[in-house]
Amino acid sequence: MIKKGKKTKGVVKGAPSGFVVSLLVHAAAFLLAGMLVVFTVHQKEETKFVPPKPVDRPKMKLKKPKVKVKKTAKPKPTTRIVTKVKRASMPDIQLPEMSGMADGLVGDIGGFELLPDLQQMTVFGGGQTIGNDFVGTFYDFKRDRAGRPIPMSDVQFVDAMIKFNSSGWKPSSISRYYRSPNKRYATSFMMPPIRSSVAPTAFNEADTIGYAWMVHYKGKLVYPEDIKFRFWGMGDDILAVRVNGEIVLNACWEDNNRGTYLIGGKWVSNATKNRQFYMGNNLAWGGDWIELKAGEPVDMEVIVGEVPGGTFCSMLTVEVEDAEYENNRQSRGIFPMFKTAETTHDLADAILEHLVPGEADVFKGPIFRDYLVPENTNTAVVAEQEAEAPEPGAEEEPSKMRLWTLNNGKTVEAEYITKIGNDVVLRSAKGKQVKVPVAEVSAEDIDYIQISNPPKFSVDFLRSSKQVFIETTPYLNETPPRVLEWTFGAKLKQENSMAYDHELKVEYYAFGQQYLDADKYKLLDHQVAHFTPTAENKRAFRMEGKRAVQLMDYDLMDHRRGMRVAESLVLVTDVRGEIVAYNSTANWLYDNLETLQERQVGQFLDKSCERVYPTGPKPTRY
């Protein structure tokens, strides 16, 4: 008997087997193709960019252009007016206005604005970073974190600083105290003996009395070559340095009553000749030897501060192993100050005004950054490049010939000589002088005649001052420094009623004079204003000072410090740039006007108006 077998089911119900097989074959082919495509995409090597070879391009040596302009005959010196037009001795240049000369700004105690500009250079740093500087944060322990006054004695402040040191210099340990939002970016820590109110003013905290404050700097210590060195420094009252979290110098003031030296912890110096020579107003401390590997940066922190107020000092210098240094009056090497950039002229001014010569070198020595610079070069001491030689005829007066148009339509080329009554005197190209009635020339010519005949002006100075005293400490029995707040200005008055409908520019310059050196001056203020003499303003103008300049007068380390107001200069120029009137308290200012116009507010100068460095105090401790 034959058995019936079971019927085999197809792959897909209801579909022929051949069709299904064909479908599977095609699906497999598509799947394989897709895998090949994906594999190819993922395995494709990315195109690599090959930079072109560098091309050596010749560098152009830029030179500072200097245009020489031939001076016309100068009017006789006068303290009132000039009756003769004088051509400006250089192109019309408006100098930048002073934006702040605080107690410690642009040369420290020379004078300052009530609201200093943080862009100005101070011994505490500048208002802008250059990348390889130390960022300074100012703390006032007499205020809480919201800025409200709190009780704070000198001993309490020292205790708070000791706690800060034991915490590993953590800002959180002093977070209850006021922290200024204004930062300073320092490339050095060279603060010779100055008033303790310098720091608050430098950080735009002028209302802060100059005691119980601290500045904490943080940055990187790096050098392009292997180097072994140590710090030498002196702090009145606080100067301590940490490298990689370890104290390497504690140069805080030794005061057994207040315990200020304990601010730096239990670190003790083992440097030879430690505490054997003066730096600032006390003996210097030496630090531990530090070895840096080429180009490897390490963390570095510096704290400076003041405990009871009065005099403040914080000076940090460097001694490189096996380096030779010139000896000073104390028969020890003049160590260079620690720095991370070349010393600019502005910073040198701020330091040298208070630095005893020979106690530190502000220009030479290593620059702690990750690239080398030519040895013994500095932006402050590099001589100016030679000026390009003027082209032939560059000093000749420009031609004064112009085309005059008469009412009858005729024109004549001639030079204007003068105006007599209702006639204008002209000189033709052949040298012949002719008189032409003013009524017969064009309106444009009449305007030219008016500009060429500016009226006479009386020029007077406006100077006012008031005396104030700045409290620096409640703990020391000393007289607060006397401060005079000065404002400068000028007053002009046209001496006749002739019409002159053209704008005039008025400038005044105010100068201070060093007590330490009567031959050194500082440009304290420079203001510029414009006015047009009209019947409405009674052809008069009063130029008021826009800021108060403060000048201190005090004794420090047996020397009178500060400045006195010295000279003033007022210039009045017309639209042609020619000086039509001036008043000067010193002939040398006007005689060297071209050089003077190159100076900026805060710079020191001599009687030739060339820029110079200020004179520092003489030593009193040795």
XYZ file of C-alpha atoms in Angstrom:
622
model
C 0.000 0.000 0.000
C 1.361 3.157 -0.991
C 1.361 5.909 1.796
C 0.525 9.467 0.981
C 3.373 11.881 1.850
C 2.866 15.349 3.427
C 2.833 18.320 1.075
C 5.902 20.589 1.478
C 5.124 24.301 2.228
C 6.656 27.092 0.082
C 8.868 29.793 1.481
C 6.157 32.367 1.104
C 2.646 31.384 1.389
C 0.813 31.713 -1.921
C 3.993 32.554 -3.950
C 5.801 30.285 -6.426
C 9.108 28.916 -5.169
C 11.113 30.089 -8.205
C 9.905 33.630 -7.742
C 10.853 33.639 -4.097
C 14.334 32.284 -4.813
C 14.882 34.965 -7.423
C 13.764 37.621 -4.964
C 16.200 36.396 -2.349
C 19.088 36.365 -4.823
C 18.441 39.981 -5.837
C 18.088 41.121 -2.218
C 21.417 39.510 -1.360
C 23.069 41.259 -4.309
C 21.768 44.656 -3.214
C 22.871 44.028 0.358
C 26.385 43.071 -0.775
C 26.645 46.183 -2.924
C 25.562 48.345 -0.014
C 28.168 46.839 2.252
C 30.848 47.484 -0.312
C 29.828 51.135 -0.603
C 29.770 51.675 3.138
C 33.133 49.963 3.536
C 34.636 52.103 0.794
C 33.387 55.345 2.374
C 34.714 54.516 5.835
C 38.069 53.376 4.596
C 38.746 56.408 2.418
C 41.780 58.276 3.619
C 41.171 61.926 4.457
C 42.906 64.506 2.338
C 45.816 65.963 4.245
C 46.680 69.631 4.001
C 50.336 70.229 3.309
C 51.267 73.821 4.156
C 53.423 75.624 1.641
C 57.044 76.174 2.449
C 57.660 79.440 4.305
C 58.854 82.233 2.121
C 61.550 84.527 3.411
C 60.418 88.048 2.897
C 62.741 90.962 3.465
C 61.709 93.045 6.456
C 61.433 96.740 5.977
C 63.212 98.791 8.592
C 60.740 101.394 9.657
C 62.003 104.759 10.658
C 60.290 107.395 12.656
C 59.409 110.230 10.305
C 60.162 113.706 11.480
C 59.006 116.642 9.420
C 60.952 119.828 9.843
C 59.027 123.003 9.355
C 60.851 126.241 8.991
C 59.959 128.682 11.730
C 59.017 132.215 10.958
C 60.361 135.017 13.059
C 59.157 134.529 16.611
C 57.500 137.370 18.495
C 59.393 138.812 21.383
C 58.819 136.920 24.623
C 55.879 138.272 26.538
C 53.805 137.296 29.477
C 50.666 138.712 27.919
C 50.068 138.594 24.179
C 51.689 138.211 20.796
C 51.044 140.963 18.316
C 52.565 139.144 15.395
C 51.386 135.941 13.721
C 53.738 132.993 14.176
C 53.690 129.803 12.169
C 53.498 126.628 14.273
C 56.822 124.877 14.440
C 55.331 121.477 13.658
C 52.092 120.017 12.302
C 48.984 120.547 14.390
C 49.007 117.670 16.859
C 46.485 117.256 19.640
C 48.133 115.513 22.534
C 46.136 112.941 24.468
C 44.407 114.356 27.492
C 45.446 113.310 30.945
C 43.245 110.528 32.191
C 44.704 110.091 35.646
C 47.790 110.799 37.717
C 46.976 109.215 41.008
C 48.940 108.814 44.181
C 50.964 106.114 42.506
C 49.803 106.656 38.912
C 52.222 107.648 36.147
C 55.079 108.294 38.514
C 53.145 107.819 41.705
C 53.000 110.801 43.994
C 53.432 113.405 41.273
C 49.774 114.259 41.139
C 46.572 112.515 40.200
C 43.016 112.796 39.073
C 40.231 112.085 41.520
C 38.980 109.170 39.401
C 42.131 107.651 37.892
C 42.049 105.806 34.611
C 42.961 102.168 35.129
C 44.736 102.156 31.768
C 47.537 104.249 33.264
C 50.751 102.576 34.412
C 51.466 102.297 38.148
C 54.035 100.490 40.271
C 51.214 98.012 40.958
C 50.760 97.282 37.252
C 48.703 98.462 34.326
C 45.050 98.161 33.455
C 45.546 95.785 30.519
C 47.207 92.398 30.303
C 50.072 91.691 27.915
C 49.816 87.931 28.389
C 52.927 87.260 30.488
C 52.061 89.313 33.557
C 50.782 88.683 37.071
C 47.138 89.422 37.846
C 46.750 91.426 41.047
C 43.645 91.417 43.246
C 43.213 94.104 45.918
C 41.709 93.254 49.329
C 40.580 95.775 51.932
C 40.261 94.152 55.367
C 38.495 97.210 56.812
C 35.350 96.385 54.812
C 33.194 93.323 54.487
C 32.588 91.575 51.169
C 29.721 94.012 50.417
C 31.960 97.028 51.009
C 30.550 98.004 54.410
C 33.027 99.229 57.085
C 33.949 96.717 59.785
C 36.258 97.003 62.815
C 39.827 96.035 61.976
C 42.893 96.649 64.120
C 46.439 96.158 62.952
C 46.773 93.008 65.085
C 43.497 91.601 63.725
C 44.747 92.199 60.197
C 48.001 90.341 60.874
C 46.020 87.419 62.348
C 43.851 87.311 59.211
C 46.958 87.281 57.008
C 48.520 84.468 59.061
C 45.327 82.478 58.570
C 45.508 83.220 54.837
C 49.070 81.861 54.715
C 48.227 78.714 56.690
C 45.346 78.006 54.261
C 47.795 77.797 51.378
C 46.943 81.294 50.166
C 43.375 80.321 49.343
C 41.148 83.323 48.548
C 38.268 81.534 50.272
C 40.017 82.034 53.621
C 39.577 85.803 53.299
C 36.290 85.812 51.398
C 34.539 87.747 54.175
C 36.608 90.839 53.328
C 36.185 93.303 50.482
C 37.726 92.366 47.141
C 38.045 95.092 44.514
C 36.633 94.285 41.061
C 39.479 96.246 39.472
C 42.508 94.170 38.465
C 46.089 95.215 37.913
C 48.501 93.398 35.600
C 52.083 93.601 36.857
C 55.323 92.684 35.113
C 57.453 93.582 38.151
C 57.193 94.124 41.902
C 59.370 97.176 42.461
C 57.632 99.573 44.858
C 60.193 101.836 46.567
C 59.188 103.650 49.776
C 56.006 105.594 49.037
C 52.826 106.514 50.855
C 50.599 103.591 51.830
C 47.629 105.262 50.125
C 49.244 104.482 46.768
C 47.747 100.999 46.453
C 44.074 101.852 47.044
C 44.312 104.683 44.540
C 46.042 102.491 41.952
C 43.101 100.071 42.107
C 40.600 102.941 41.886
C 39.702 102.540 45.550
C 40.647 106.089 46.521
C 38.231 106.146 49.476
C 40.144 103.343 51.183
C 42.461 104.522 53.961
C 45.994 103.227 53.424
C 46.237 100.507 56.071
C 45.100 96.881 56.483
C 45.162 96.100 52.755
C 46.762 93.346 50.694
C 47.313 92.620 46.987
C 47.519 88.996 45.835
C 49.277 88.419 42.497
C 49.123 85.149 40.547
C 51.014 84.205 37.389
C 53.542 81.889 35.762
C 57.300 81.742 36.297
C 59.103 80.613 33.155
C 62.430 81.179 31.407
C 63.586 80.109 27.907
C 66.798 78.504 29.208
C 67.826 76.510 32.242
C 68.453 78.975 35.041
C 69.280 78.938 38.767
C 68.485 82.051 40.766
C 67.072 83.369 44.020
C 65.051 86.347 45.099
C 66.199 89.231 47.283
C 63.541 91.534 48.642
C 62.202 93.751 51.367
C 58.608 94.392 52.409
C 57.172 97.166 54.515
C 55.119 95.515 55.719
C 54.315 92.513 53.515
C 56.290 90.802 50.754
C 56.191 87.032 50.337
C 56.682 84.798 47.291
C 55.482 81.248 46.601
C 56.609 79.007 43.741
C 54.700 75.786 43.095
C 52.863 76.293 46.361
C 56.027 76.607 48.483
C 57.361 79.737 50.175
C 60.677 80.763 48.587
C 60.945 84.248 50.126
C 59.507 85.809 53.262
C 60.628 89.426 53.314
C 57.892 90.773 55.586
C 58.798 93.478 58.087
C 60.039 92.259 61.471
C 57.703 93.678 64.088
C 57.556 91.738 67.340
C 54.582 93.710 68.620
C 52.408 92.964 65.589
C 54.057 89.713 64.506
C 54.160 90.791 60.847
C 57.028 88.449 59.922
C 54.793 85.502 60.836
C 52.639 86.363 57.821
C 55.106 84.424 55.692
C 54.952 81.365 57.962
C 57.868 79.518 59.584
C 60.119 79.735 56.512
C 63.606 80.994 57.393
C 66.217 82.202 54.923
C 69.643 80.568 54.786
C 71.089 83.051 52.279
C 74.546 84.383 52.970
C 74.740 88.119 53.673
C 71.100 87.920 54.692
C 69.888 91.134 56.377
C 73.230 92.845 55.731
C 72.341 95.558 53.173
C 69.554 98.053 52.752
C 66.832 97.858 50.167
C 64.214 100.564 50.494
C 63.754 101.483 54.150
C 65.011 98.256 55.758
C 67.473 95.386 55.404
C 66.912 92.886 52.598
C 66.083 89.198 52.893
C 67.475 86.517 50.589
C 65.437 83.596 49.288
C 65.925 79.932 48.445
C 67.678 78.933 45.223
C 65.252 78.100 42.424
C 66.051 76.001 39.364
C 63.899 76.311 36.251
C 64.013 74.059 33.217
C 63.940 75.750 29.839
C 60.428 76.683 28.773
C 58.679 74.848 31.634
C 56.300 77.227 33.451
C 55.520 76.876 37.151
C 52.969 78.652 39.321
C 54.115 81.742 41.179
C 52.290 83.990 43.648
C 53.281 87.246 45.339
C 51.576 89.114 48.154
C 52.278 92.714 49.121
C 50.486 94.771 51.720
C 50.469 97.315 54.513
C 49.602 96.811 58.188
C 49.471 100.099 60.165
C 49.715 102.578 57.264
C 52.186 105.401 56.660
C 55.149 104.364 54.524
C 54.830 101.358 52.220
C 57.587 99.501 50.371
C 57.839 96.201 48.506
C 60.898 95.490 46.349
C 61.681 92.173 44.630
C 65.009 91.588 42.864
C 66.805 88.590 41.332
C 70.307 87.147 41.784
C 71.320 84.670 39.067
C 73.904 82.081 40.096
C 77.457 82.900 38.914
C 76.349 86.237 37.409
C 78.506 89.306 38.051
C 76.935 92.567 39.202
C 78.213 96.086 39.601
C 78.666 97.028 43.257
C 76.830 99.918 44.868
C 77.671 102.149 47.835
C 77.049 99.222 50.177
C 79.701 97.091 48.418
C 77.163 94.590 47.209
C 75.812 93.809 43.762
C 73.084 95.920 42.238
C 70.563 93.184 41.530
C 68.040 93.610 38.695
C 64.385 93.770 39.601
C 62.251 90.740 38.816
C 60.337 91.330 35.580
C 58.415 89.468 32.893
C 58.714 92.156 30.211
C 60.990 94.985 29.140
C 60.702 98.024 31.381
C 58.736 100.723 29.614
C 59.599 104.376 30.080
C 56.304 104.986 31.886
C 56.980 102.206 34.399
C 60.562 103.389 34.870
C 59.248 106.886 35.660
C 56.904 105.479 38.292
C 59.743 103.561 39.954
C 62.748 105.861 39.600
C 60.964 108.831 41.157
C 61.211 107.025 44.517
C 64.075 104.556 44.084
C 67.437 105.305 45.694
C 70.017 104.938 42.891
C 72.012 101.713 43.216
C 69.473 99.729 45.230
C 68.081 97.932 42.174
C 68.469 97.956 38.404
C 65.139 98.434 36.621
C 66.440 97.732 33.106
C 69.035 94.926 33.060
C 68.808 91.295 34.085
C 66.737 88.293 32.999
C 63.211 88.653 31.662
C 61.124 85.736 32.879
C 59.154 84.699 29.832
C 59.393 81.802 27.401
C 61.398 83.483 24.646
C 64.752 85.221 24.437
C 65.416 88.846 23.601
C 68.686 90.508 22.618
C 70.885 91.025 25.647
C 70.800 94.394 27.401
C 68.035 95.789 25.228
C 65.016 97.548 26.610
C 62.202 99.559 25.119
C 62.888 102.305 27.592
C 66.560 102.700 26.700
C 66.715 101.840 23.008
C 67.608 105.003 21.122
C 65.149 106.388 18.634
C 65.764 105.485 15.023
C 67.376 108.135 12.923
C 64.924 110.353 11.143
C 64.823 110.182 7.386
C 66.666 112.956 5.634
C 64.250 115.588 4.334
C 63.854 115.871 0.624
C 65.494 118.850 -1.082
C 63.446 121.947 -0.472
C 61.405 120.315 2.305
C 62.270 123.128 4.699
C 61.277 125.871 2.330
C 58.173 127.928 3.039
C 55.195 126.953 0.898
C 54.235 129.436 -1.777
C 51.828 132.123 -0.596
C 50.705 132.986 -4.101
C 46.991 132.512 -4.686
C 44.444 133.402 -7.353
C 42.385 136.498 -6.534
C 39.058 137.098 -8.264
C 37.796 140.635 -8.890
C 34.149 141.614 -9.229
C 34.685 142.410 -12.922
C 35.599 138.765 -13.539
C 39.335 139.287 -13.891
C 41.772 137.151 -11.872
C 45.267 137.882 -10.662
C 47.853 135.645 -9.020
C 49.409 137.463 -6.113
C 50.570 137.166 -2.519
C 48.651 138.831 0.272
C 50.743 141.425 2.142
C 48.445 143.377 4.442
C 45.215 145.278 4.740
C 45.319 149.086 5.074
C 41.993 150.709 5.734
C 39.619 149.594 2.989
C 42.408 148.429 0.681
C 44.236 145.128 0.432
C 47.933 145.180 -0.521
C 49.037 142.406 -2.889
C 52.410 141.460 -4.399
C 52.455 140.066 -7.902
C 54.699 137.278 -9.143
C 57.060 139.942 -10.524
C 57.379 141.549 -7.084
C 55.197 144.566 -7.824
C 52.894 145.722 -5.007
C 49.414 146.949 -5.802
C 46.460 148.178 -3.770
C 43.032 146.776 -4.463
C 39.856 148.004 -2.750
C 38.409 145.273 -0.546
C 35.006 145.980 -2.087
C 36.332 144.842 -5.490
C 37.394 141.300 -4.466
C 35.232 138.198 -4.133
C 33.569 136.989 -0.924
C 36.062 134.121 -0.784
C 38.932 136.599 -0.926
C 37.374 138.683 1.844
C 37.155 135.555 3.993
C 40.828 134.861 3.299
C 41.731 138.404 4.332
C 39.832 138.002 7.591
C 41.599 134.734 8.431
C 44.946 136.359 7.632
C 44.219 139.212 10.063
C 43.293 137.564 13.363
C 42.409 139.955 16.160
C 44.620 140.554 19.166
C 43.803 138.706 22.383
C 44.768 139.087 25.996
C 45.630 135.686 27.461
C 45.545 134.986 31.195
C 46.050 131.869 33.268
C 43.402 130.458 35.572
C 44.806 128.440 38.469
C 43.041 127.586 41.695
C 43.758 125.194 44.534
C 42.375 123.959 47.807
C 44.173 122.183 50.603
C 43.080 118.756 51.815
C 44.613 116.131 54.089
C 44.567 112.395 53.356
C 44.241 110.128 56.370
C 46.639 107.224 55.935
C 46.629 105.544 59.351
C 44.981 105.758 62.769
C 47.874 103.908 64.435
C 50.902 106.088 63.760
C 51.560 109.497 65.245
C 52.358 111.307 62.023
C 51.058 114.333 60.187
C 48.989 113.362 57.148
C 50.548 114.553 53.905
C 49.340 117.952 52.754
C 47.605 117.784 49.408
C 46.747 120.649 47.087
C 43.998 120.023 44.563
C 44.748 122.144 41.511
C 42.584 123.065 38.555
C 44.014 124.850 35.534
C 42.477 126.908 32.765
C 42.772 130.028 30.640
C 40.862 133.228 29.918
C 40.881 134.986 26.525
C 39.518 138.383 25.579
C 39.549 139.951 22.127
C 41.031 143.445 22.423
C 38.972 145.043 19.650
C 35.560 144.605 18.073
C 36.629 143.614 14.563
C 34.650 140.773 12.998
C 36.356 137.405 12.990
C 33.957 134.535 12.313
C 36.459 131.684 12.471
C 37.140 129.009 15.045
C 40.213 129.191 17.267
C 41.851 126.371 19.177
C 42.970 127.031 22.745
C 45.444 124.780 24.546
C 46.975 125.011 27.960
C 49.818 123.020 29.452
C 50.440 122.804 33.209
C 53.782 121.641 34.612
C 54.998 120.463 38.007
C 58.550 120.616 39.323
C 60.272 117.935 41.387
C 61.269 118.872 44.911
C 64.159 116.405 44.608
C 65.477 117.996 41.410
C 64.537 121.520 40.354
C 65.694 120.779 36.786
C 63.090 118.030 36.290
C 59.508 118.878 35.308
C 56.389 116.830 34.706
C 53.539 117.609 32.339
C 50.616 117.570 34.775
C 47.771 118.508 32.479
C 46.990 119.370 28.872
C 43.570 120.601 27.787
C 42.186 121.567 24.388
C 39.066 123.626 23.605
C 37.637 125.558 20.638
C 35.696 128.790 20.374
C 34.665 131.396 17.838
C 34.684 135.047 18.964
C 31.241 136.546 18.375
C 29.144 139.438 19.661
C 27.016 136.924 21.595
C 29.944 135.654 23.708
C 31.368 139.196 23.897
C 34.410 137.890 22.007
C 35.687 136.302 25.204
C 36.304 132.729 26.275
C 36.904 131.044 29.612
C 38.509 127.617 29.501
C 37.834 125.732 32.717
C 39.898 122.779 33.893
C 38.029 119.490 33.523
C 39.817 117.712 36.362
C 41.510 118.293 39.668
C 45.210 117.453 39.809
C 46.433 116.577 43.287
C 49.983 117.387 44.323
C 51.387 116.029 47.579
C 53.844 117.763 49.852
C 55.347 115.530 52.557
C 58.574 114.212 54.059
C 59.678 110.625 53.574
C 63.020 109.182 54.644
C 64.416 112.648 55.366
C 63.526 114.015 51.936
C 60.789 116.328 50.852
C 58.668 114.493 48.345
C 56.017 115.463 45.868
C 55.837 118.356 43.447
C 54.977 121.987 43.253
C 53.094 123.693 40.472
C 55.665 125.374 38.286
C 55.145 126.599 34.728
C 52.169 127.129 32.415
C 51.717 127.702 28.704
C 48.626 128.732 26.723
C 48.516 128.628 22.920
C 45.862 130.069 20.602
C 45.955 128.828 17.005
C 43.728 129.555 14.020
C 42.326 127.288 11.308
C 45.643 127.492 9.455
C 47.456 126.042 12.449
C 49.310 129.289 13.052
C 49.769 130.638 16.553
C 47.976 133.972 16.892
C 48.497 134.478 20.646
C 50.218 132.822 23.566
C 51.163 133.281 27.180
C 54.046 131.480 28.878
C 55.561 131.655 32.336
C 58.890 130.404 30.963
C 60.507 131.245 27.628
C 62.015 127.752 27.284
C 58.553 126.229 26.855
C 57.763 128.360 23.815
C 61.288 128.182 22.460
C 61.096 124.364 22.402
C 57.482 124.105 21.319
C 58.134 121.511 18.623
C 59.701 119.132 21.160
C 57.119 119.946 23.816
C 54.288 118.885 21.525
C 55.795 115.382 21.477
C 55.354 115.031 25.253
C 52.367 113.382 26.891
C 50.758 113.977 30.246
C 52.686 112.285 33.062
C 56.047 112.404 31.311
C 59.104 114.077 32.820
C 61.097 116.606 30.822
C 63.954 119.053 31.159
C 64.225 122.658 29.993
C 64.876 121.527 26.434
C 61.518 119.684 26.618
C 63.277 116.381 25.994
C 61.912 113.427 27.906
C 64.014 112.423 30.919
C 63.772 110.082 33.884
C 62.888 111.581 37.279
C 65.515 111.963 39.973
C 65.273 109.547 42.887
C 66.046 110.302 46.539
C 69.533 110.151 48.021
C 70.350 107.317 50.442
C 69.823 108.110 54.117
C 70.566 104.724 55.741
C 74.127 104.260 54.418
